[in-house]
PDB file of C-alpha atoms in Angstrom:
ATOM      1  CA  UNK A   1      65.684  99.072 114.690  1.00 97.00           C
ATOM      2  CA  UNK A   2      66.155  97.788 118.227  1.00 98.00           C
ATOM      3  CA  UNK A   3      63.143  98.663 120.370  1.00 98.00           C
ATOM      4  CA  UNK A   4      63.671  98.403 124.128  1.00 98.00           C
ATOM      5  CA  UNK A   5      60.269  97.788 125.799  1.00 98.00           C
ATOM      6  CA  UNK A   6      60.015  98.439 129.565  1.00 98.00           C
ATOM      7  CA  UNK A   7      57.259  96.370 131.105  1.00 98.00           C
ATOM      8  CA  UNK A   8      55.831  97.292 134.538  1.00 98.00           C
ATOM      9  CA  UNK A   9      53.626  94.209 135.317  1.00 98.00           C
ATOM     10  CA  UNK A  10      53.622  90.679 133.842  1.00 97.00           C
ATOM     11  CA  UNK A  11      50.151  91.108 132.431  1.00 97.00           C
ATOM     12  CA  UNK A  12      50.651  94.225 130.303  1.00 97.00           C
ATOM     13  CA  UNK A  13      53.109  93.811 127.511  1.00 97.00           C
ATOM     14  CA  UNK A  14      53.663  95.343 124.078  1.00 98.00           C
ATOM     15  CA  UNK A  15      50.702  93.490 122.562  1.00 98.00           C
ATOM     16  CA  UNK A  16      50.055  94.674 119.000  1.00 98.00           C
ATOM     17  CA  UNK A  17      53.354  96.655 118.875  1.00 98.00           C
ATOM     18  CA  UNK A  18      54.973  93.223 118.357  1.00 98.00           C
ATOM     19  CA  UNK A  19      53.071  92.785 115.112  1.00 97.00           C
ATOM     20  CA  UNK A  20      54.045  96.244 113.876  1.00 98.00           C
ATOM     21  CA  UNK A  21      57.782  95.509 114.760  1.00 98.00           C
ATOM     22  CA  UNK A  22      57.736  92.053 113.111  1.00 97.00           C
ATOM     23  CA  UNK A  23      56.312  93.580 109.895  1.00 96.00           C
ATOM     24  CA  UNK A  24      59.388  95.686 109.580  1.00 96.00           C
ATOM     25  CA  UNK A  25      61.922  93.195 110.920  1.00 97.00           C
ATOM     26  CA  UNK A  26      62.597  95.216 113.985  1.00 97.00           C
ATOM     27  CA  UNK A  27      63.973  93.652 117.188  1.00 98.00           C
ATOM     28  CA  UNK A  28      62.041  93.924 120.400  1.00 98.00           C
ATOM     29  CA  UNK A  29      63.975  93.669 123.640  1.00 97.00           C
ATOM     30  CA  UNK A  30      61.643  93.233 126.519  1.00 97.00           C
ATOM     31  CA  UNK A  31      62.849  94.198 130.021  1.00 97.00           C
ATOM     32  CA  UNK A  32      60.675  93.514 133.131  1.00 97.00           C
ATOM     33  CA  UNK A  33      61.562  96.636 135.068  1.00 97.00           C
ATOM     34  CA  UNK A  34      59.421  95.630 138.066  1.00 97.00           C
ATOM     35  CA  UNK A  35      61.789  92.736 138.682  1.00 96.00           C
ATOM     36  CA  UNK A  36      64.487  95.234 139.619  1.00 93.00           C
ATOM     37  CA  UNK A  37      66.645  94.446 136.608  1.00 88.00           C
ATOM     38  CA  UNK A  38      69.834  96.187 135.512  1.00 92.00           C
ATOM     39  CA  UNK A  39      69.152  98.680 132.720  1.00 97.00           C
ATOM     40  CA  UNK A  40      71.223  98.333 129.591  1.00 97.00           C
ATOM     41  CA  UNK A  41      73.725 100.807 128.091  1.00 98.00           C
ATOM     42  CA  UNK A  42      72.236 103.498 125.842  1.00 98.00           C
ATOM     43  CA  UNK A  43      74.103 102.187 122.812  1.00 97.00           C
ATOM     44  CA  UNK A  44      72.336  98.777 123.085  1.00 98.00           C
ATOM     45  CA  UNK A  45      69.086  99.972 121.708  1.00 98.00           C
ATOM     46  CA  UNK A  46      67.684 102.570 119.256  1.00 98.00           C
ATOM     47  CA  UNK A  47      64.309 103.588 120.693  1.00 98.00           C
ATOM     48  CA  UNK A  48      62.398 103.085 123.941  1.00 98.00           C
ATOM     49  CA  UNK A  49      58.818 102.037 124.607  1.00 98.00           C
ATOM     50  CA  UNK A  50      57.328 102.476 128.124  1.00 98.00           C
ATOM     51  CA  UNK A  51      54.259 100.287 128.818  1.00 98.00           C
ATOM     52  CA  UNK A  52      51.410 100.835 131.275  1.00 98.00           C
ATOM     53  CA  UNK A  53      50.791  99.511 134.751  1.00 97.00           C
ATOM     54  CA  UNK A  54      48.595 100.066 137.833  1.00 96.00           C
ATOM     55  CA  UNK A  55      51.262 101.951 139.820  1.00 97.00           C
ATOM     56  CA  UNK A  56      51.781 105.692 139.608  1.00 96.00           C
ATOM     57  CA  UNK A  57      54.677 107.828 138.250  1.00 97.00           C
ATOM     58  CA  UNK A  58      55.052 109.368 141.772  1.00 96.00           C
ATOM     59  CA  UNK A  59      55.348 106.030 143.542  1.00 96.00           C
ATOM     60  CA  UNK A  60      58.555 105.488 145.529  1.00 96.00           C
ATOM     61  CA  UNK A  61      59.168 101.855 144.412  1.00 97.00           C
ATOM     62  CA  UNK A  62      62.956 101.564 144.063  1.00 97.00           C
ATOM     63  CA  UNK A  63      62.815  99.925 140.667  1.00 97.00           C
ATOM     64  CA  UNK A  64      60.481 102.688 139.338  1.00 98.00           C
ATOM     65  CA  UNK A  65      62.718 105.498 140.500  1.00 97.00           C
ATOM     66  CA  UNK A  66      65.649 103.727 138.836  1.00 97.00           C
ATOM     67  CA  UNK A  67      63.645 103.358 135.624  1.00 98.00           C
ATOM     68  CA  UNK A  68      62.694 107.014 135.580  1.00 98.00           C
ATOM     69  CA  UNK A  69      66.379 108.003 136.039  1.00 98.00           C
ATOM     70  CA  UNK A  70      67.179 105.642 133.071  1.00 98.00           C
ATOM     71  CA  UNK A  71      64.460 107.087 130.865  1.00 98.00           C
ATOM     72  CA  UNK A  72      65.627 110.547 131.670  1.00 98.00           C
ATOM     73  CA  UNK A  73      69.124 109.654 130.452  1.00 98.00           C
ATOM     74  CA  UNK A  74      67.671 108.147 127.268  1.00 98.00           C
ATOM     75  CA  UNK A  75      65.704 111.293 126.506  1.00 98.00           C
ATOM     76  CA  UNK A  76      68.818 113.467 127.136  1.00 98.00           C
ATOM     77  CA  UNK A  77      70.693 111.203 124.729  1.00 98.00           C
ATOM     78  CA  UNK A  78      68.136 111.930 121.987  1.00 98.00           C
ATOM     79  CA  UNK A  79      66.499 108.545 121.948  1.00 98.00           C
ATOM     80  CA  UNK A  80      62.898 108.377 120.616  1.00 98.00           C
ATOM     81  CA  UNK A  81      60.572 107.402 123.432  1.00 98.00           C
ATOM     82  CA  UNK A  82      56.989 106.222 123.208  1.00 98.00           C
ATOM     83  CA  UNK A  83      55.046 106.162 126.505  1.00 98.00           C
ATOM     84  CA  UNK A  84      51.738 104.520 126.944  1.00 98.00           C
ATOM     85  CA  UNK A  85      49.442 105.215 129.904  1.00 98.00           C
ATOM     86  CA  UNK A  86      51.856 104.951 132.866  1.00 98.00           C
ATOM     87  CA  UNK A  87      54.646 105.397 130.306  1.00 98.00           C
ATOM     88  CA  UNK A  88      53.190 108.713 129.160  1.00 98.00           C
ATOM     89  CA  UNK A  89      52.937 109.735 132.813  1.00 98.00           C
ATOM     90  CA  UNK A  90      56.575 108.966 133.334  1.00 98.00           C
ATOM     91  CA  UNK A  91      57.619 111.091 130.355  1.00 98.00           C
ATOM     92  CA  UNK A  92      55.357 113.934 131.697  1.00 98.00           C
ATOM     93  CA  UNK A  93      56.916 113.528 135.123  1.00 97.00           C
ATOM     94  CA  UNK A  94      60.385 113.860 133.630  1.00 98.00           C
ATOM     95  CA  UNK A  95      59.392 116.961 131.729  1.00 97.00           C
ATOM     96  CA  UNK A  96      58.265 118.508 135.077  1.00 96.00           C
ATOM     97  CA  UNK A  97      54.591 118.068 134.855  1.00 97.00           C
ATOM     98  CA  UNK A  98      52.515 117.219 137.913  1.00 97.00           C
ATOM     99  CA  UNK A  99      51.027 113.709 137.730  1.00 98.00           C
ATOM    100  CA  UNK A 100      47.988 113.192 139.934  1.00 97.00           C
ATOM    101  CA  UNK A 101      44.964 110.972 140.498  1.00 96.00           C
ATOM    102  CA  UNK A 102      41.682 111.858 138.724  1.00 94.00           C
ATOM    103  CA  UNK A 103      38.465 111.985 140.610  1.00 92.00           C
ATOM    104  CA  UNK A 104      37.262 109.042 138.563  1.00 92.00           C
ATOM    105  CA  UNK A 105      38.880 106.267 136.490  1.00 95.00           C
ATOM    106  CA  UNK A 106      38.473 106.205 132.815  1.00 97.00           C
ATOM    107  CA  UNK A 107      38.227 102.603 131.669  1.00 98.00           C
ATOM    108  CA  UNK A 108      36.611 101.539 128.389  1.00 98.00           C
ATOM    109  CA  UNK A 109      36.013 102.790 124.840  1.00 98.00           C
ATOM    110  CA  UNK A 110      35.583 106.588 124.835  1.00 98.00           C
ATOM    111  CA  UNK A 111      36.142 109.058 122.036  1.00 98.00           C
ATOM    112  CA  UNK A 112      39.044 111.480 121.902  1.00 98.00           C
ATOM    113  CA  UNK A 113      39.126 114.700 119.834  1.00 98.00           C
ATOM    114  CA  UNK A 114      41.984 116.786 118.473  1.00 97.00           C
ATOM    115  CA  UNK A 115      42.855 119.409 121.068  1.00 95.00           C
ATOM    116  CA  UNK A 116      42.500 123.136 120.379  1.00 90.00           C
ATOM    117  CA  UNK A 117      46.070 123.349 121.581  1.00 86.00           C
ATOM    118  CA  UNK A 118      47.367 121.197 118.712  1.00 91.00           C
ATOM    119  CA  UNK A 119      49.103 123.213 115.962  1.00 92.00           C
ATOM    120  CA  UNK A 120      47.962 122.740 112.399  1.00 91.00           C
ATOM    121  CA  UNK A 121      51.323 121.295 111.371  1.00 94.00           C
ATOM    122  CA  UNK A 122      51.570 118.781 114.260  1.00 96.00           C
ATOM    123  CA  UNK A 123      52.690 115.443 112.841  1.00 97.00           C
ATOM    124  CA  UNK A 124      50.381 113.350 115.030  1.00 98.00           C
ATOM    125  CA  UNK A 125      47.382 115.471 114.415  1.00 97.00           C
ATOM    126  CA  UNK A 126      47.967 115.125 110.628  1.00 96.00           C
ATOM    127  CA  UNK A 127      48.478 111.342 110.888  1.00 97.00           C
ATOM    128  CA  UNK A 128      45.433 110.486 112.920  1.00 98.00           C
ATOM    129  CA  UNK A 129      41.759 111.495 112.503  1.00 98.00           C
ATOM    130  CA  UNK A 130      40.303 114.441 114.226  1.00 97.00           C
ATOM    131  CA  UNK A 131      38.198 112.146 116.373  1.00 98.00           C
ATOM    132  CA  UNK A 132      38.530 108.410 117.098  1.00 98.00           C
ATOM    133  CA  UNK A 133      37.586 106.009 119.923  1.00 98.00           C
ATOM    134  CA  UNK A 134      40.516 104.275 121.675  1.00 98.00           C
ATOM    135  CA  UNK A 135      40.504 102.065 124.728  1.00 98.00           C
ATOM    136  CA  UNK A 136      41.320 103.788 128.060  1.00 98.00           C
ATOM    137  CA  UNK A 137      42.455 102.249 131.265  1.00 98.00           C
ATOM    138  CA  UNK A 138      43.819 104.854 133.747  1.00 97.00           C
ATOM    139  CA  UNK A 139      43.107 106.602 137.023  1.00 95.00           C
ATOM    140  CA  UNK A 140      45.902 109.179 136.896  1.00 97.00           C
ATOM    141  CA  UNK A 141      46.436 112.084 134.623  1.00 96.00           C
ATOM    142  CA  UNK A 142      48.933 114.956 134.255  1.00 97.00           C
ATOM    143  CA  UNK A 143      49.300 118.619 133.627  1.00 95.00           C
ATOM    144  CA  UNK A 144      50.705 119.735 130.218  1.00 93.00           C
ATOM    145  CA  UNK A 145      54.400 118.812 130.209  1.00 94.00           C
ATOM    146  CA  UNK A 146      56.919 121.652 129.575  1.00 93.00           C
ATOM    147  CA  UNK A 147      57.766 121.850 125.948  1.00 94.00           C
ATOM    148  CA  UNK A 148      55.129 119.346 124.871  1.00 97.00           C
ATOM    149  CA  UNK A 149      52.108 119.834 122.571  1.00 96.00           C
ATOM    150  CA  UNK A 150      48.794 118.457 123.742  1.00 96.00           C
ATOM    151  CA  UNK A 151      47.324 116.853 120.604  1.00 98.00           C
ATOM    152  CA  UNK A 152      44.173 114.909 121.851  1.00 98.00           C
ATOM    153  CA  UNK A 153      41.709 115.207 124.750  1.00 97.00           C
ATOM    154  CA  UNK A 154      38.569 113.342 125.853  1.00 96.00           C
ATOM    155  CA  UNK A 155      35.480 114.786 127.577  1.00 93.00           C
ATOM    156  CA  UNK A 156      36.873 113.731 130.971  1.00 93.00           C
ATOM    157  CA  UNK A 157      40.593 113.945 130.531  1.00 95.00           C
ATOM    158  CA  UNK A 158      42.280 116.931 128.740  1.00 94.00           C
ATOM    159  CA  UNK A 159      45.655 115.195 128.396  1.00 96.00           C
ATOM    160  CA  UNK A 160      45.228 112.065 126.078  1.00 98.00           C
ATOM    161  CA  UNK A 161      48.147 112.429 123.746  1.00 98.00           C
ATOM    162  CA  UNK A 162      51.200 114.744 123.485  1.00 98.00           C
ATOM    163  CA  UNK A 163      54.274 115.141 121.424  1.00 98.00           C
ATOM    164  CA  UNK A 164      57.642 116.779 121.833  1.00 97.00           C
ATOM    165  CA  UNK A 165      58.837 117.388 118.301  1.00 96.00           C
ATOM    166  CA  UNK A 166      59.289 113.879 116.892  1.00 96.00           C
ATOM    167  CA  UNK A 167      61.346 112.572 119.779  1.00 98.00           C
ATOM    168  CA  UNK A 168      58.745 111.930 122.403  1.00 98.00           C
ATOM    169  CA  UNK A 169      55.176 110.587 122.041  1.00 98.00           C
ATOM    170  CA  UNK A 170      52.827 110.033 124.983  1.00 98.00           C
ATOM    171  CA  UNK A 171      49.490 108.181 124.702  1.00 98.00           C
ATOM    172  CA  UNK A 172      47.253 108.209 127.809  1.00 98.00           C
ATOM    173  CA  UNK A 173      45.019 105.725 125.983  1.00 98.00           C
ATOM    174  CA  UNK A 174      45.710 102.276 124.538  1.00 98.00           C
ATOM    175  CA  UNK A 175      45.896 101.564 120.822  1.00 98.00           C
ATOM    176  CA  UNK A 176      48.138  98.551 121.304  1.00 98.00           C
ATOM    177  CA  UNK A 177      45.899  96.272 123.360  1.00 98.00           C
ATOM    178  CA  UNK A 178      44.376  93.175 121.886  1.00 98.00           C
ATOM    179  CA  UNK A 179      41.204  91.464 123.126  1.00 98.00           C
ATOM    180  CA  UNK A 180      43.327  88.883 124.943  1.00 98.00           C
ATOM    181  CA  UNK A 181      45.619  91.431 126.572  1.00 97.00           C
ATOM    182  CA  UNK A 182      42.606  93.510 127.664  1.00 98.00           C
ATOM    183  CA  UNK A 183      41.166  90.404 129.269  1.00 98.00           C
ATOM    184  CA  UNK A 184      44.411  89.766 131.165  1.00 97.00           C
ATOM    185  CA  UNK A 185      44.372  93.316 132.459  1.00 98.00           C
ATOM    186  CA  UNK A 186      40.694  93.011 133.392  1.00 96.00           C
ATOM    187  CA  UNK A 187      41.345  89.837 135.416  1.00 96.00           C
ATOM    188  CA  UNK A 188      44.391  91.268 137.194  1.00 96.00           C
ATOM    189  CA  UNK A 189      42.720  94.631 137.894  1.00 95.00           C
ATOM    190  CA  UNK A 190      39.123  93.447 138.507  1.00 95.00           C
ATOM    191  CA  UNK A 191      38.875  95.689 141.553  1.00 93.00           C
ATOM    192  CA  UNK A 192      39.187  98.751 139.289  1.00 94.00           C
ATOM    193  CA  UNK A 193      36.096  97.656 137.388  1.00 94.00           C
ATOM    194  CA  UNK A 194      34.110  96.540 140.369  1.00 90.00           C
ATOM    195  CA  UNK A 195      33.548 100.045 141.690  1.00 80.00           C
ATOM    196  CA  UNK A 196      32.088 101.271 138.379  1.00 82.00           C
ATOM    197  CA  UNK A 197      31.670 104.972 137.629  1.00 88.00           C
ATOM    198  CA  UNK A 198      30.537 107.213 134.872  1.00 92.00           C
ATOM    199  CA  UNK A 199      33.637 106.425 132.752  1.00 95.00           C
ATOM    200  CA  UNK A 200      34.074 102.756 133.607  1.00 97.00           C
ATOM    201  CA  UNK A 201      32.674  99.979 131.315  1.00 97.00           C
ATOM    202  CA  UNK A 202      32.445  96.404 132.194  1.00 96.00           C
ATOM    203  CA  UNK A 203      34.962  93.932 130.969  1.00 97.00           C
ATOM    204  CA  UNK A 204      32.351  92.184 128.863  1.00 97.00           C
ATOM    205  CA  UNK A 205      31.616  95.505 127.131  1.00 97.00           C
ATOM    206  CA  UNK A 206      35.313  96.271 126.628  1.00 98.00           C
ATOM    207  CA  UNK A 207      36.170  92.993 124.827  1.00 98.00           C
ATOM    208  CA  UNK A 208      32.837  92.611 122.997  1.00 97.00           C
ATOM    209  CA  UNK A 209      33.670  94.590 119.877  1.00 94.00           C
ATOM    210  CA  UNK A 210      36.387  92.940 117.839  1.00 95.00           C
ATOM    211  CA  UNK A 211      36.238  95.622 115.268  1.00 97.00           C
ATOM    212  CA  UNK A 212      37.041  98.321 117.845  1.00 98.00           C
ATOM    213  CA  UNK A 213      40.417  96.580 118.426  1.00 98.00           C
ATOM    214  CA  UNK A 214      41.042  96.284 114.711  1.00 98.00           C
ATOM    215  CA  UNK A 215      40.390  99.995 114.208  1.00 98.00           C
ATOM    216  CA  UNK A 216      42.721 100.813 117.140  1.00 98.00           C
ATOM    217  CA  UNK A 217      45.474  98.676 115.683  1.00 98.00           C
ATOM    218  CA  UNK A 218      45.147 100.367 112.295  1.00 98.00           C
ATOM    219  CA  UNK A 219      45.637 103.766 114.039  1.00 98.00           C
ATOM    220  CA  UNK A 220      48.538 102.353 116.059  1.00 98.00           C
ATOM    221  CA  UNK A 221      50.372 101.326 112.930  1.00 98.00           C
ATOM    222  CA  UNK A 222      49.809 104.758 111.368  1.00 98.00           C
ATOM    223  CA  UNK A 223      51.093 106.497 114.467  1.00 98.00           C
ATOM    224  CA  UNK A 224      54.144 104.191 114.751  1.00 98.00           C
ATOM    225  CA  UNK A 225      54.879 104.496 111.059  1.00 98.00           C
ATOM    226  CA  UNK A 226      54.867 108.308 111.279  1.00 98.00           C
ATOM    227  CA  UNK A 227      56.715 108.562 114.569  1.00 98.00           C
ATOM    228  CA  UNK A 228      59.590 106.286 113.480  1.00 95.00           C
ATOM    229  CA  UNK A 229      59.795 107.785 109.997  1.00 88.00           C
ATOM    230  CA  UNK A 230      58.163 105.357 107.545  1.00 66.00           C
TER     231      UNK A 230
END
């Protein structure tokens, strides 16, 4: 499988998704969308992965508007699309949901629980535990996208994961980050940590527990295996 990964900043890449792809012999094609690159033809890749970033889905950056138009074409063509954080917000935006800033940021390890809106036969709900603790790093959220099923929520954010059949998957949280990639984001976005808040942990706290990253990667692999049909 050829995975096209759209990256929005130099310091937030596919991280542990690379390990999953390598284990199956998949090819990862990384495209730095923020550089104003030309997007490839739809037949040049099989599935699409949209990474996170500090900008918002409503921003008028020319390259971001071009990316959203490209993602919309990929969805219309039936491509599987995984969106993480900003990537999930982009998918929600395309599906007609309002994306907006939360009153507070949510940054750190906080539990999510299966949403009451999740149907008993939802594939993601059946693949992942009813509750688990992923790493969060976002200030925006979104309303329920049209045609999507909300599968996970946290105490502060009701939209943490959604699916549209088995074609679209949005994670507001991060299962892919490694300790090193979390450190890079923390260094680049230090101002987001400096202000603190009820749902903001320090960078030292975020990177302290190596087992938390290991557990997140295990769940990432399960989710990707199920999403891509393994």
